XYZ file of C-alpha atoms in Angstrom:
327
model
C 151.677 53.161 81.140
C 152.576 52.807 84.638
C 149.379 51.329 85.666
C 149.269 48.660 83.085
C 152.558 47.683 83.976
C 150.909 47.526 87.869
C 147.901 45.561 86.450
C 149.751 42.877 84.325
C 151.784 42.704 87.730
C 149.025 42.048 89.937
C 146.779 39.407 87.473
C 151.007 37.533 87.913
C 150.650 37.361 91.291
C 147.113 36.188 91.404
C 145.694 40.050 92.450
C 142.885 39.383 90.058
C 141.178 36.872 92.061
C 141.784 38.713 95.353
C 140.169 41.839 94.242
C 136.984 40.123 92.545
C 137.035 38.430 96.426
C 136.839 41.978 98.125
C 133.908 43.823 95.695
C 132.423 45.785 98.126
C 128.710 46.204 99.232
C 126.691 48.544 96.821
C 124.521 48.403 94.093
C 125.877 47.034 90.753
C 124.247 47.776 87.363
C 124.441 45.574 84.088
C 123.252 47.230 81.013
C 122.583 45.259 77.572
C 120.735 46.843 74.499
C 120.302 44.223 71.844
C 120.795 40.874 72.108
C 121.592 38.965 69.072
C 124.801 38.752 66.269
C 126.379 42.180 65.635
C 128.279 40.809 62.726
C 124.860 40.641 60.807
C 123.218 43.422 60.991
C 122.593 46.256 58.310
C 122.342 48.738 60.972
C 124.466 49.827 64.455
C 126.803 46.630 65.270
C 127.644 48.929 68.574
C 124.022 48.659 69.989
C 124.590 44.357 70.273
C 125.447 43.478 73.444
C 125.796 39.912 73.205
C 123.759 36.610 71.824
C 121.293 34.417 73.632
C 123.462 32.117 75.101
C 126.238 34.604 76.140
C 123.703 36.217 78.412
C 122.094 32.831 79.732
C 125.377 32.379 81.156
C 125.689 35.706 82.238
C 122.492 35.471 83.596
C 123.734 32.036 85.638
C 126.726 33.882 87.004
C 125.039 37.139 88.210
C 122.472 34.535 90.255
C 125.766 32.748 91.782
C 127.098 36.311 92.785
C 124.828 38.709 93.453
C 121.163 39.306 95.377
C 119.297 40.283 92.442
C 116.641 42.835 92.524
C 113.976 44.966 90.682
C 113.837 48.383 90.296
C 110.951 48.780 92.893
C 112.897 46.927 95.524
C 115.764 49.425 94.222
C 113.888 52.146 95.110
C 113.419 51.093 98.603
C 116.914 50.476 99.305
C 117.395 53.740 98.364
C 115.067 55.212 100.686
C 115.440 53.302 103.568
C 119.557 52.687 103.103
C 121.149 56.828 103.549
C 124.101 54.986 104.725
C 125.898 52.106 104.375
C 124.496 49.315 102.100
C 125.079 45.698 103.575
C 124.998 43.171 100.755
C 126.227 43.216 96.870
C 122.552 44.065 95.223
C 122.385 43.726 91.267
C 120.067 45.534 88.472
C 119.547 44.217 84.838
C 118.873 46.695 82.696
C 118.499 46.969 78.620
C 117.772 49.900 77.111
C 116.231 51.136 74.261
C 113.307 48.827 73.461
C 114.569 46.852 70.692
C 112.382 43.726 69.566
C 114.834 41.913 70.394
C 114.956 42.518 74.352
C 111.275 40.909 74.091
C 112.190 37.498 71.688
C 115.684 36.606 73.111
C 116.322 38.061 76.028
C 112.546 37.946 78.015
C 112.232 34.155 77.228
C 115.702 33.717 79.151
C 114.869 36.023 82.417
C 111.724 34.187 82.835
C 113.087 30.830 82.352
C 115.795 32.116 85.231
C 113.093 33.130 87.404
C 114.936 37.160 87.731
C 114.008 40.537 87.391
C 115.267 42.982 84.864
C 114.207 46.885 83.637
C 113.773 48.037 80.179
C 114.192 51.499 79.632
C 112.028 52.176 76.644
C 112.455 55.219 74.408
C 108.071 55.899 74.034
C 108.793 57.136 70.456
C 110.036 53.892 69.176
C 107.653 51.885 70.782
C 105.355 49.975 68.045
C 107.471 51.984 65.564
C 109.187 50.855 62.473
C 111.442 53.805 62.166
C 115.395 53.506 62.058
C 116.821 55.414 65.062
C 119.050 58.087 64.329
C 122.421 56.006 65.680
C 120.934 53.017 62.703
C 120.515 55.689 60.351
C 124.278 56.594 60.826
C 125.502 53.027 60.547
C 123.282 51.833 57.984
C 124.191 54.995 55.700
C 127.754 53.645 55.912
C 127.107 50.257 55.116
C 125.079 51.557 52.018
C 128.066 54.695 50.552
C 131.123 53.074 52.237
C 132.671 56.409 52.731
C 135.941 56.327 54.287
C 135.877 59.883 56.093
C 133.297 61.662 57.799
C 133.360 65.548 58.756
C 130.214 66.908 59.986
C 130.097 70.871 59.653
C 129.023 70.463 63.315
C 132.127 68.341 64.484
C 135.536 69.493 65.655
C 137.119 66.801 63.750
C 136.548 64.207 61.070
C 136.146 60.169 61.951
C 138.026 58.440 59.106
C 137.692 54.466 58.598
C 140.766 52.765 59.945
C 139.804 48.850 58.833
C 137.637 48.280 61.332
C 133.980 48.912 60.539
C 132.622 48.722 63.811
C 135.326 50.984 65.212
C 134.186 53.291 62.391
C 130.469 53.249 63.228
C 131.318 53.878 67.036
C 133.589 56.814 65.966
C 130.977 58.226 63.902
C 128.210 58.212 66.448
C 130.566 59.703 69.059
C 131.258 62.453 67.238
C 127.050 62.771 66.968
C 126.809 62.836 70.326
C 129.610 65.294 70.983
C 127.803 67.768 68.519
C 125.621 70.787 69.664
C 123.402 70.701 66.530
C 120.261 68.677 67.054
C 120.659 65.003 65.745
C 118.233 65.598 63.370
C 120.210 68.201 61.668
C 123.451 66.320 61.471
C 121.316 63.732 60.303
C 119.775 65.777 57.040
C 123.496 66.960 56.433
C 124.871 63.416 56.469
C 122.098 62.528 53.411
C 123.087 65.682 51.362
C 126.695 64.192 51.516
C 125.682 60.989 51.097
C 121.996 59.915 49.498
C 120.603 57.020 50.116
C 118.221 55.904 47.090
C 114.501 54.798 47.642
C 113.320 54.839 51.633
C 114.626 54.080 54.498
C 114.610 50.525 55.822
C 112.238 50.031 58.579
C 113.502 48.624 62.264
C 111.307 46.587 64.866
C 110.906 47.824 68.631
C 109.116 46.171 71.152
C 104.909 46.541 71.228
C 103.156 47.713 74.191
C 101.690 44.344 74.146
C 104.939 43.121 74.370
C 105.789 45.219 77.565
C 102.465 44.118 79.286
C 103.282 40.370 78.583
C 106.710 40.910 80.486
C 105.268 43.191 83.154
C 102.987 40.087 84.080
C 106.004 38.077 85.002
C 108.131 40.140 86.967
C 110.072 42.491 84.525
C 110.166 46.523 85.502
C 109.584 49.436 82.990
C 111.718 52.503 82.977
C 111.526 55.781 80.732
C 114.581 56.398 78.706
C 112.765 59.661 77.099
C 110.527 59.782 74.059
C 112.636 60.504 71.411
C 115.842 59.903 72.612
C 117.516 62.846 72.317
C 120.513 64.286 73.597
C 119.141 65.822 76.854
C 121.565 68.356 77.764
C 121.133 69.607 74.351
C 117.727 70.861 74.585
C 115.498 74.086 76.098
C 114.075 73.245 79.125
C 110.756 73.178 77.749
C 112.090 70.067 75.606
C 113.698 68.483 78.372
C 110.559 68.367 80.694
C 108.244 67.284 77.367
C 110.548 64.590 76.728
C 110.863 63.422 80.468
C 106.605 63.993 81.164
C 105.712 62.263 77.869
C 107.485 59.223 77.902
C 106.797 58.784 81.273
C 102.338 59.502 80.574
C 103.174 57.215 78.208
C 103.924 54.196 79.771
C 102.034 54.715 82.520
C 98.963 55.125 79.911
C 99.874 52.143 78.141
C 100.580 49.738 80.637
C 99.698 49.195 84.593
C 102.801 50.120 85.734
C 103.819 53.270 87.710
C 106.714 54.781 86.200
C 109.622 55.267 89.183
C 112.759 55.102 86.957
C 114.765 57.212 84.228
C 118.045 56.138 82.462
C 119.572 58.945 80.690
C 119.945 58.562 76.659
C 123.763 58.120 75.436
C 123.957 58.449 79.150
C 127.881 59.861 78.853
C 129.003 62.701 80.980
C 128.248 65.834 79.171
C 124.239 64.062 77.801
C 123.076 65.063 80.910
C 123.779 67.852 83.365
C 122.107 69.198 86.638
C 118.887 71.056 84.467
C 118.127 67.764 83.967
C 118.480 65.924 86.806
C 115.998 69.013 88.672
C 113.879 68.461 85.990
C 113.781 64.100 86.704
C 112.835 65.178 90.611
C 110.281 67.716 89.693
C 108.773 65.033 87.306
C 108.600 62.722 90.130
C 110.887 60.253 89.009
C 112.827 58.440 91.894
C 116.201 57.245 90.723
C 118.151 57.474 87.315
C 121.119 55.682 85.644
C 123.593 57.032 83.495
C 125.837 54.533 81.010
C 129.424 55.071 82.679
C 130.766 52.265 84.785
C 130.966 52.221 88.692
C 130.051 50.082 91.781
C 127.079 52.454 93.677
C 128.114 52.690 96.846
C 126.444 55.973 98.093
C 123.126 55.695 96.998
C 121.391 58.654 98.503
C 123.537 61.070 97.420
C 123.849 59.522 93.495
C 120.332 58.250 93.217
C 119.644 60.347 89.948
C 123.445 59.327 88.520
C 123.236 55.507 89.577
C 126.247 54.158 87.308
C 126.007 50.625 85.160
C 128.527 48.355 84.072
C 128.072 47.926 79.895
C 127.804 44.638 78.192
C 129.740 43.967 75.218
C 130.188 41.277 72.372
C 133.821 40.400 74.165
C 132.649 40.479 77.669
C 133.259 37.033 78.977
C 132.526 35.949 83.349
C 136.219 36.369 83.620
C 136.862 40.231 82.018
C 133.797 40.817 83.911
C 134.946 39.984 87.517
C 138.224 41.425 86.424
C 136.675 44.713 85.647
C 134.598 44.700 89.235
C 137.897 44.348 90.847
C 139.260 47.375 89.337
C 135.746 49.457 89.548
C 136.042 52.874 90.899
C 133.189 53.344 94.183
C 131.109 56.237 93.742
């Protein structure tokens, strides 16, 4: 309470605009998954990150602010920069490899002349199958249930009037759970069937990916079946970080370097697996929890990014920077 009080206090006094003034030197981090209207979709409206011309201006604004760089040049800063880092350094990222990231959002980047990394999940890629986070959502949208209570969860999620709050309460709880996704996924159609098949979904194609390695853009693994890392054996966590990664680099002539975690929350990831991403020769990782990256060395497998939502606007955004905790 107190520090909302502080806050409203400070953006009075004109705070805001100091503090957005003062971001330090680091490495900042924007991460977007889809890019298109959330409002119609049959599937996850928490995975849209904004339309096309939101992040044309977003893409105008981080060109105005920041030195913007690819995930190879990252990589270098990294190794060459164990201290100090002198200049404010940005990374686009998307992840998940929705179709989406290749019709809206590629035509944009290259128009803008910048770099940005797509963390692909291999399984998906060229794949028509709904995602276990869609299957949630679109479950929902078919039963309209009003509670959920997994056998695996510590609590049920129960619809409040918003349906997108819903959805995102639902798929927390998922990702909170120590049963495999797949098994919360074959209780949640005993409670609830769905009739006929499954709808399909549309990913990027390798073609795809080659097109937008061609003019600039940078590949990263996000695992091949996005799973919930810290979840699994270690025999699952080194297939899944080995096989998206032989993957890519199989498909396309690009040398992997990169990891971002899936869900990426503290708790989806833990210190098995970040061993694991050095033994696998990967070079830096990000997570999904927000953060200016200050000390680079020492976080270079926990890089943090900054999340894109449907309300971001320029204005939250340099208000949130202001307020960013350094790590």
């Amino acid at each position: 309470m107190l520090t909302k009080v502080l806050r409203r206090l400070e953006r009075y006094i004109g705070a805001d605009a100091i503090r957005w003034a003062n971001i330090p030197d680091g490495i900042y981090s924007f991460n977007f998954h889809r890019i298109g209207d959330w409002k119609g979709t049959r599937f996850d409206p928490c995975v849209f990150s904004c339309n096309p011309k939101q992040l044309d201006e977003f893409i105008v604004f981080f060109k105005q602010e920041f030195d913007i760089i690819s995930i190879t040049e990252a990589v270098e800063l990294v190794k060459k920069h164990a201290g100090k880092i002198h200049g404010k350094y940005l990374i686009i990222t998307f992840d998940d490899g929705y179709k989406d990231n290749y019709t809206e959002a590629f035509p944009i980047l290259k128009r803008h002349n910048v770099p940005a990394c797509f963390f692909i999940a291999t399984s998906l890629i060229g794949d028509k199958k709904l995602p276990w986070w869609d299957r949630i959502a679109y479950n929902y949208k078919k039963n309209k249930f009003k509670t959920l209570k997994l056998s695996s969860w510590n609590q049920s999620v129960t619809y409040n009037g918003d349906e997108r709050e819903f959805v995102r309460s639902m798929l927390a709880a998922a990702k909170l759970s120590q049963v495999p996704i797949e098994e919360q996924l074959n209780e949640l159609e005993a409670l609830f069937p769905i009739d006929g098949e499954l709808p399909t979904q549309e990913f990027m194609a390798w073609e795809d990916l080659a097109e937008m390695i061609e003019h600039g853009m940078d590949v990263g693994a996000h695992s091949h079946n996005h799973e919930i890392l810290a979840n699994l054996p270690q025999e699952d966590i080194i297939f899944e970080l080995t096989h998206s990664k032989m993957l890519i680099e199989k498909h396309l002539p690009y040398k992997v370097s990169s990891f971002s975690y899936p869900v990426g929350s503290q708790g989806t990831y833990n210190e098995q697996v970040t061993a694991a991403l050095v033994n696998c020769g990967y070079d830096i990782a990000f997570n999904f929890q927000p953060g200016i990256n200050v000390s680079i060395e020492v976080n270079k497998y926990d890089l943090r990014r900054f999340s894109i939502e449907p309300s971001t606007t320029i204005s939250t955004l340099k208000h949130t920077l202001g307020y960013a905790k350094i790590y």
